[in-house]
PDB file of C-alpha atoms in Angstrom:
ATOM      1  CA  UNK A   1    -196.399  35.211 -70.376  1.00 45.00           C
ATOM      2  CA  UNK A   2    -195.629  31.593 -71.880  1.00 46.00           C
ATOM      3  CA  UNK A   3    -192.922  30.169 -69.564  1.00 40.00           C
ATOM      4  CA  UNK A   4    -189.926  28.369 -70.969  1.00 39.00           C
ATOM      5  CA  UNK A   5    -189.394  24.773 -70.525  1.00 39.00           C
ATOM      6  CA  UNK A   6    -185.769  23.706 -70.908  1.00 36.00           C
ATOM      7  CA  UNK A   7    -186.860  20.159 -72.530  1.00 41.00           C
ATOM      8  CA  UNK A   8    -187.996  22.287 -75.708  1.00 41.00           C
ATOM      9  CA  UNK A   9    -185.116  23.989 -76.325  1.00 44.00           C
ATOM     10  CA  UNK A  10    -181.697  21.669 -76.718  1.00 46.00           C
ATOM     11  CA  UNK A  11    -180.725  18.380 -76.137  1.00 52.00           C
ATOM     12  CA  UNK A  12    -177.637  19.872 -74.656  1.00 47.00           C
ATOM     13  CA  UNK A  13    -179.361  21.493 -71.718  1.00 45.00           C
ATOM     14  CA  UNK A  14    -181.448  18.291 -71.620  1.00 48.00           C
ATOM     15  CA  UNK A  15    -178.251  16.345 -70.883  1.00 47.00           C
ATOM     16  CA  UNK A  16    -177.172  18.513 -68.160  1.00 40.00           C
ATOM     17  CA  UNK A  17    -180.763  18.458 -66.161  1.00 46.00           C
ATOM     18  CA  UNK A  18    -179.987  14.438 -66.354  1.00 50.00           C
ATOM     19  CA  UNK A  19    -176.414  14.262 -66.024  1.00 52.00           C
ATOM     20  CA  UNK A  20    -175.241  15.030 -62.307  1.00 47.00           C
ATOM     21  CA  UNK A  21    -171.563  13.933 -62.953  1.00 54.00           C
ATOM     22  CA  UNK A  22    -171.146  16.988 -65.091  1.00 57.00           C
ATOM     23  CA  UNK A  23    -169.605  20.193 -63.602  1.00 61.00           C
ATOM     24  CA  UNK A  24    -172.310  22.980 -63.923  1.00 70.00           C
ATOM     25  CA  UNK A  25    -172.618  25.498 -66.537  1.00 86.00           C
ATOM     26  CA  UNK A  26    -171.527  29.312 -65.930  1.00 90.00           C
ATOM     27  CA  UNK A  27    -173.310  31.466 -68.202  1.00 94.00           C
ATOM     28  CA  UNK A  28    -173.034  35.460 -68.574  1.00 96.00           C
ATOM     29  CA  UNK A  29    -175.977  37.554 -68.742  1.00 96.00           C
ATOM     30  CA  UNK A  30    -176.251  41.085 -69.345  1.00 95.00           C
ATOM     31  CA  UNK A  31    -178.813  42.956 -67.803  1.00 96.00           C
ATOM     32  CA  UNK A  32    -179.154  46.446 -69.550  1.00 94.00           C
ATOM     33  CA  UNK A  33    -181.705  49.899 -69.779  1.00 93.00           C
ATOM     34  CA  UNK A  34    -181.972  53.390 -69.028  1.00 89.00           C
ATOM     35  CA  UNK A  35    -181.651  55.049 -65.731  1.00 85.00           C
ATOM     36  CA  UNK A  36    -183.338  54.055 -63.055  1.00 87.00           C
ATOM     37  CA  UNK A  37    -185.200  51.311 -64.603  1.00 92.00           C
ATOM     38  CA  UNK A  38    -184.452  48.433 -62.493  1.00 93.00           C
ATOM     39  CA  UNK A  39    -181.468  46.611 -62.735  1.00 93.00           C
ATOM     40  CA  UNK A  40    -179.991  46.937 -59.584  1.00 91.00           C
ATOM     41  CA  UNK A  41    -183.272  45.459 -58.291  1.00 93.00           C
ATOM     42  CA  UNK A  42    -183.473  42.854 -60.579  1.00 96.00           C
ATOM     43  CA  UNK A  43    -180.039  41.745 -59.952  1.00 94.00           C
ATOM     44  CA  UNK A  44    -180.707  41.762 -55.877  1.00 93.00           C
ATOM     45  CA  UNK A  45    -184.175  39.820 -56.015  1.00 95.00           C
ATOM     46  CA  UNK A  46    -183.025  37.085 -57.230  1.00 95.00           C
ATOM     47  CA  UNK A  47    -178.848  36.771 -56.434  1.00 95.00           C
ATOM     48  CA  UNK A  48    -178.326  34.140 -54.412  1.00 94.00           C
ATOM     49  CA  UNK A  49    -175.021  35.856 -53.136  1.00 93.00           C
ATOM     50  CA  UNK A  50    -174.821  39.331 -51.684  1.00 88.00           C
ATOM     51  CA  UNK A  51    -175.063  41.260 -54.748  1.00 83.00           C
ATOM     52  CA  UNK A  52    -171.993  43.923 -55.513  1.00 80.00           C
ATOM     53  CA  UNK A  53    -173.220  46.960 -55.903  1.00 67.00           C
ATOM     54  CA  UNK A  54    -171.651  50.100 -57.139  1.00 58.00           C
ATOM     55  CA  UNK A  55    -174.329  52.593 -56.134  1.00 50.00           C
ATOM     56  CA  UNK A  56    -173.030  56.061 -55.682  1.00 50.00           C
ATOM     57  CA  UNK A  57    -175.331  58.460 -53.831  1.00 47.00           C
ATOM     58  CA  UNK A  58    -177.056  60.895 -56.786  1.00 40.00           C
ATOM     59  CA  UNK A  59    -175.675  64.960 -56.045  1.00 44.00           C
ATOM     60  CA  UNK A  60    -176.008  68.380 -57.543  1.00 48.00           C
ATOM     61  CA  UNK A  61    -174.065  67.861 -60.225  1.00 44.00           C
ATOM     62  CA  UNK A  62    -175.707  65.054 -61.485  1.00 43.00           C
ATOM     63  CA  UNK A  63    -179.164  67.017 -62.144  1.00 49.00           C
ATOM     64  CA  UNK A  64    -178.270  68.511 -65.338  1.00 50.00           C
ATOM     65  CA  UNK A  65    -178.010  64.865 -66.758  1.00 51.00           C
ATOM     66  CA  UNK A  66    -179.847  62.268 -64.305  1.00 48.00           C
ATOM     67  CA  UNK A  67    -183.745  62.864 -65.026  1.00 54.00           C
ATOM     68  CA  UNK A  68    -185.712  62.190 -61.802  1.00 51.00           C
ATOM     69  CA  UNK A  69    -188.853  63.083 -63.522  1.00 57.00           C
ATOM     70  CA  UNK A  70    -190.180  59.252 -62.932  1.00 53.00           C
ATOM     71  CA  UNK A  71    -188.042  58.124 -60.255  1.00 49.00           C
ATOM     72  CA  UNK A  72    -188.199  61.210 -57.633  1.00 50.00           C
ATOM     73  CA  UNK A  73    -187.383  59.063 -54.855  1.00 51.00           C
ATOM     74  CA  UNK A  74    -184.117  57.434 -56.159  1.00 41.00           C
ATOM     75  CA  UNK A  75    -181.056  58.962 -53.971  1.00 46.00           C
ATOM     76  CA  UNK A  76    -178.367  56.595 -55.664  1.00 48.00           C
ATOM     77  CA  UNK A  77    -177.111  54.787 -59.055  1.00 48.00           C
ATOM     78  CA  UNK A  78    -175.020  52.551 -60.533  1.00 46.00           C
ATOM     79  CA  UNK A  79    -171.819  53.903 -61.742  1.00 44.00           C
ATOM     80  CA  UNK A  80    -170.086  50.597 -62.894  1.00 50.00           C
ATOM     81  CA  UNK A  81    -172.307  47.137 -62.671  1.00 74.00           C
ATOM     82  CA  UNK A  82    -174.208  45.143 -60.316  1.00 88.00           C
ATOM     83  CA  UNK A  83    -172.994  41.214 -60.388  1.00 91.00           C
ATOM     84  CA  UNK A  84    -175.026  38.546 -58.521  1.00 94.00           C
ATOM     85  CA  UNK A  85    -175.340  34.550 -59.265  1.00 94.00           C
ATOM     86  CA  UNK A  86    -178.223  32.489 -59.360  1.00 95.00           C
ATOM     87  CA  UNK A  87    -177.989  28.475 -59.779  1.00 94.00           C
ATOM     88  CA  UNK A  88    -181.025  26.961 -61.963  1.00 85.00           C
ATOM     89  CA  UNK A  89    -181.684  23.503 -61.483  1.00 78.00           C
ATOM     90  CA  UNK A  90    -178.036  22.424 -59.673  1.00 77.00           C
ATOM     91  CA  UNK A  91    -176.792  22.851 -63.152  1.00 83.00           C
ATOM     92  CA  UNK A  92    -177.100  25.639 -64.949  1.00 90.00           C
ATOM     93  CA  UNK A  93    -175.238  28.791 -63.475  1.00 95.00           C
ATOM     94  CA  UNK A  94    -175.986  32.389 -64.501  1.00 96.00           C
ATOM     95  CA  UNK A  95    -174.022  35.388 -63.475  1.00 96.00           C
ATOM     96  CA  UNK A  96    -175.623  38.194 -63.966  1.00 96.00           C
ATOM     97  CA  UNK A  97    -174.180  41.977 -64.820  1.00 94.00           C
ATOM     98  CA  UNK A  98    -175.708  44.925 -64.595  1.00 91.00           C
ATOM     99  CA  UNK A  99    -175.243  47.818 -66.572  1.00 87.00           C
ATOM    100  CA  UNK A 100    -174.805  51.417 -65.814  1.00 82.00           C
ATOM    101  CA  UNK A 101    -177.940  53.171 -67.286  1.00 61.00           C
ATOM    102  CA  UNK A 102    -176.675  56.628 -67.692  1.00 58.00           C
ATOM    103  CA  UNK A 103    -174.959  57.865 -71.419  1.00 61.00           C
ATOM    104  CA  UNK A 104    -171.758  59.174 -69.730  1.00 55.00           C
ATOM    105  CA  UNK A 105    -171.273  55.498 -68.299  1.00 58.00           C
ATOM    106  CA  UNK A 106    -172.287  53.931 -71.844  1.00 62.00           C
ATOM    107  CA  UNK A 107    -168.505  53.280 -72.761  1.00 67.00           C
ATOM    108  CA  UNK A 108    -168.204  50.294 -69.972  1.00 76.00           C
ATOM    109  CA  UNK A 109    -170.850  48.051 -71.839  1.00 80.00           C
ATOM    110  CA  UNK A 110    -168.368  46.680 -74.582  1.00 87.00           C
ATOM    111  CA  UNK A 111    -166.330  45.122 -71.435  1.00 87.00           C
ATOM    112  CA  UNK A 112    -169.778  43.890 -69.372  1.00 85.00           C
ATOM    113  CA  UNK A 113    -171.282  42.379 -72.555  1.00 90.00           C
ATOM    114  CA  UNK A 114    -168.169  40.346 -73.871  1.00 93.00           C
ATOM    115  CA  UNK A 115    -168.380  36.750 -72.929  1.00 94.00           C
ATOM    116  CA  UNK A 116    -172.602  37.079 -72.523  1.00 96.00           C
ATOM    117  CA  UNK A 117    -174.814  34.745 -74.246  1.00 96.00           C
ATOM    118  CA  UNK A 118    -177.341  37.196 -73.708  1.00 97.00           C
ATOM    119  CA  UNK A 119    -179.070  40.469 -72.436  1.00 97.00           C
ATOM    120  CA  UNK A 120    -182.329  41.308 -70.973  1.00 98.00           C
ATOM    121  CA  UNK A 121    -183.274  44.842 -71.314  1.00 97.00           C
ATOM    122  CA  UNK A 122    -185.300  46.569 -68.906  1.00 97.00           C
ATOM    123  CA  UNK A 123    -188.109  49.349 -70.273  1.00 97.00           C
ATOM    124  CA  UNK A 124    -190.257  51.594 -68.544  1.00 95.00           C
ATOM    125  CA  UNK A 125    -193.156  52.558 -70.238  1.00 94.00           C
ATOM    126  CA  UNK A 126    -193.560  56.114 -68.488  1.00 92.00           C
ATOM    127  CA  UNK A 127    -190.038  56.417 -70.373  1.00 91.00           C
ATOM    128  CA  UNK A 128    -189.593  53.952 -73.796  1.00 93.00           C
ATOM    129  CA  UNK A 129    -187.295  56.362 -75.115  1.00 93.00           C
ATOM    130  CA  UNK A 130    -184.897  55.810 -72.331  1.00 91.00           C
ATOM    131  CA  UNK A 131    -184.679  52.447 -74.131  1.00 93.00           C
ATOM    132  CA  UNK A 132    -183.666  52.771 -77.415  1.00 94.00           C
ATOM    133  CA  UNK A 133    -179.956  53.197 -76.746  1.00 92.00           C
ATOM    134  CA  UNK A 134    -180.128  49.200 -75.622  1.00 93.00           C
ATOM    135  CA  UNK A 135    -182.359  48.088 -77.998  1.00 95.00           C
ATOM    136  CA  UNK A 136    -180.021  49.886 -80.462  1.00 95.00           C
ATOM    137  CA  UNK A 137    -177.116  48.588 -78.929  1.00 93.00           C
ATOM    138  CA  UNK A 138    -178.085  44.815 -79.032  1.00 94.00           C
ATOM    139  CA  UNK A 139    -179.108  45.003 -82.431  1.00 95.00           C
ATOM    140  CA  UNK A 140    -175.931  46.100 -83.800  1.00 94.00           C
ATOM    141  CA  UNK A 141    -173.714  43.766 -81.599  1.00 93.00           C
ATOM    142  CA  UNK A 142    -175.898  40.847 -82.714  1.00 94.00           C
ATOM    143  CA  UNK A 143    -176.332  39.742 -79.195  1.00 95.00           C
ATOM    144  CA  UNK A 144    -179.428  37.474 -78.501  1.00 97.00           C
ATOM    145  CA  UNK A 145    -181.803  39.581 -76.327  1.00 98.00           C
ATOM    146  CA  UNK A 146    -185.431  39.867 -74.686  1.00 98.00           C
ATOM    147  CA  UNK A 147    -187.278  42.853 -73.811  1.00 98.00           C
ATOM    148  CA  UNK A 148    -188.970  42.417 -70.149  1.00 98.00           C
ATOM    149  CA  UNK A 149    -191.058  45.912 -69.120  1.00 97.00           C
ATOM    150  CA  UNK A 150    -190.965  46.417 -65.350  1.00 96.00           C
ATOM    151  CA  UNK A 151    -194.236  47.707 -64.229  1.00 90.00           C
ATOM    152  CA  UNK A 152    -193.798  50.106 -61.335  1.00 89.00           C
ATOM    153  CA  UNK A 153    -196.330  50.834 -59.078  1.00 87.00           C
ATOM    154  CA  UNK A 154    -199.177  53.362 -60.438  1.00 85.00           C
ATOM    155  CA  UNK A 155    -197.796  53.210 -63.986  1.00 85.00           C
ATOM    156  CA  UNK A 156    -200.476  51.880 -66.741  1.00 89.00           C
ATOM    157  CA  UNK A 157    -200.017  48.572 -67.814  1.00 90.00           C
ATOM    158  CA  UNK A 158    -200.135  47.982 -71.046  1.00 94.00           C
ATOM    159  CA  UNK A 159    -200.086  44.281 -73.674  1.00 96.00           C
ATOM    160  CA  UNK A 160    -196.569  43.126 -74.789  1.00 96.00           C
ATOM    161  CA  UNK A 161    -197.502  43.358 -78.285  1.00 97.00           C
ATOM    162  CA  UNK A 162    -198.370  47.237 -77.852  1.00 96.00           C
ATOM    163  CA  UNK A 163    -194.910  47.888 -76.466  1.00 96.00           C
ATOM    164  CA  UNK A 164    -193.206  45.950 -79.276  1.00 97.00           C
ATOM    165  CA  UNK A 165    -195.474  47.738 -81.701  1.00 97.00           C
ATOM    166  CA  UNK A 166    -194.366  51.009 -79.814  1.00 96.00           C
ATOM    167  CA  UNK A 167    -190.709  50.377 -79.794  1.00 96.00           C
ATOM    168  CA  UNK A 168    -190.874  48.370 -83.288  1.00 96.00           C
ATOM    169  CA  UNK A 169    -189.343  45.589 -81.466  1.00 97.00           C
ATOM    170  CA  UNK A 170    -188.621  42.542 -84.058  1.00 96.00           C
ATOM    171  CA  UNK A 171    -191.530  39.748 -84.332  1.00 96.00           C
ATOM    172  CA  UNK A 172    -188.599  37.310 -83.209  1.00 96.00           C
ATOM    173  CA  UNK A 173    -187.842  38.923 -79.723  1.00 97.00           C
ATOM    174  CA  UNK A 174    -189.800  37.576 -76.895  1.00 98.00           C
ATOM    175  CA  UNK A 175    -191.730  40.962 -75.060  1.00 98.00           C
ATOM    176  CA  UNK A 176    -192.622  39.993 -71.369  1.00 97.00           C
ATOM    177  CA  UNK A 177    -194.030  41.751 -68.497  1.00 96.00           C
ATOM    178  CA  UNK A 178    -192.482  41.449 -65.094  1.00 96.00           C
ATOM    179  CA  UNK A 179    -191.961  43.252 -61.661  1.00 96.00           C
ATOM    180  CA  UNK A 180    -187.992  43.370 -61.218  1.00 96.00           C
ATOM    181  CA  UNK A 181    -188.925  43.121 -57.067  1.00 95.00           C
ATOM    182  CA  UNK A 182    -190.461  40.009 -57.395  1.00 96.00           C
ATOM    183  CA  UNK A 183    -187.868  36.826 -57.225  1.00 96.00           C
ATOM    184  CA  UNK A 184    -190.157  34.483 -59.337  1.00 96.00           C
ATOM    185  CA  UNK A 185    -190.840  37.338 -61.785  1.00 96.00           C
ATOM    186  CA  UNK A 186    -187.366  38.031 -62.366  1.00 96.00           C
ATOM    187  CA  UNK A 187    -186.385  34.289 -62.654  1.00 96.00           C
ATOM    188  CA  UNK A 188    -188.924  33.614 -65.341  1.00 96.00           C
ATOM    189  CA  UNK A 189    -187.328  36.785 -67.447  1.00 97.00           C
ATOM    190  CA  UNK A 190    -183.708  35.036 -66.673  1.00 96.00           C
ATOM    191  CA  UNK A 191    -185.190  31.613 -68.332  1.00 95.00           C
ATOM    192  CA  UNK A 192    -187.108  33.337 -71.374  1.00 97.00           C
ATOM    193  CA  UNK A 193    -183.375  34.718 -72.405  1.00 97.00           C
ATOM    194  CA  UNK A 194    -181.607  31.697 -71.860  1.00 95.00           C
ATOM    195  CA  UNK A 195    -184.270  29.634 -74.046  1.00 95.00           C
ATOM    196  CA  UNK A 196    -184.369  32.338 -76.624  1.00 97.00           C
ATOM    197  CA  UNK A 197    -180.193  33.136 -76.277  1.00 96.00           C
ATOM    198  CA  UNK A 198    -180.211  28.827 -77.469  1.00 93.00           C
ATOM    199  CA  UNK A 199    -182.881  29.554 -80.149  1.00 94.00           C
ATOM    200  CA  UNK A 200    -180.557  31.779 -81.261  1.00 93.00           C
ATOM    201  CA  UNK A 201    -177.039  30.530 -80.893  1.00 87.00           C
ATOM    202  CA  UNK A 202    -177.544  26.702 -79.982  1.00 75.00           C
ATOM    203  CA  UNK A 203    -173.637  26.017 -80.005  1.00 66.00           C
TER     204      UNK A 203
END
């Protein structure tokens, strides 16, 4: 994984590494995927507030939809966002959103997305099809994004380049692998977006 230095990417963001004087940046982020993938984690490893959470405990009537296939032991899920903070470098703020990963939630991500410079979407490779409807989603909106795949625990692990080949992800969106427990991990996903989201849309 190539990590992202800020001093490469805008002289804005150079400015406000140098500049204390300056009130500090709040930036959006979206963090999006199918069921079960990992937000929620994501959003808790590296928040450095108490996350909110809107986990509901899974029930009955949720089989017919929800499936478990993958995730067996998951007894809850988001039914409306996470939202945690994290500060990067005293000057650079990102609030982070999490999306609902289930289609009957689907119609709450025009509200979580407006105001974003950017989303990171989630994949797991046991399921890449749970993925399209973000990839798809992103896409149309136009919003910059990066695909990070979360490698669970006994899953195979496969190159970057053969999920974007799998997923025909564009040549032009960075492909990462992470583990959405691990703080670091998770940090280094946040800072490929926010050096791609200026490649994209400096202003």
């Amino acid at each position: 994984m190539d990590s992202v230095v800020f001093e490469d990417t805008d002289e804005d963001l150079r400015s406000w590494q140098t500049d204390r004087s300056r009130a500090p940046v709040a930036t959006k982020i979206v963090i999006a995927g199918g069921f079960g993938v990992g937000k929620t984690t994501l959003v808790t490893a590296v928040s450095e507030i108490t996350p909110l959470q809107t986990e509901a405990l899974m029930t009955e009537a949720s089989e017919e939809t929800d499936d478990l296939t993958a995730t067996p032991g998951k007894v809850s899920t988001t039914v409306a966002m996470d939202f945690g903070r994290i500060t990067l470098d005293d000057d650079l703020v990102l609030y982070l959103f999490g999306t609902p990963g289930q289609q009957r939630f689907w119609f709450m991500w025009d509200d979580l997305v407006r105001g974003a410079i950017g989303a990171v979407v989630l994949v797991d490779t046991r399921r890449l099809k749970d993925s399209w409807p973000a990839l798809d989603y992103f896409e149309s909106c136009g919003l910059p994004y990066v695909v990070a795949v979360n490698h669970f625990d006994g899953s195979e692990l496969f190159e970057p380049e053969d999920v974007r080949e799998a997923l025909t992800i564009p040549r032009h969106i960075p492909v990462m692998i992470m583990d959405a427990r691990r703080r670091i991990s998770a940090i280094e996903t946040l800072l490929a977006l926010v050096g791609h989201a200026l490649d994209e849309t400096p202003e």
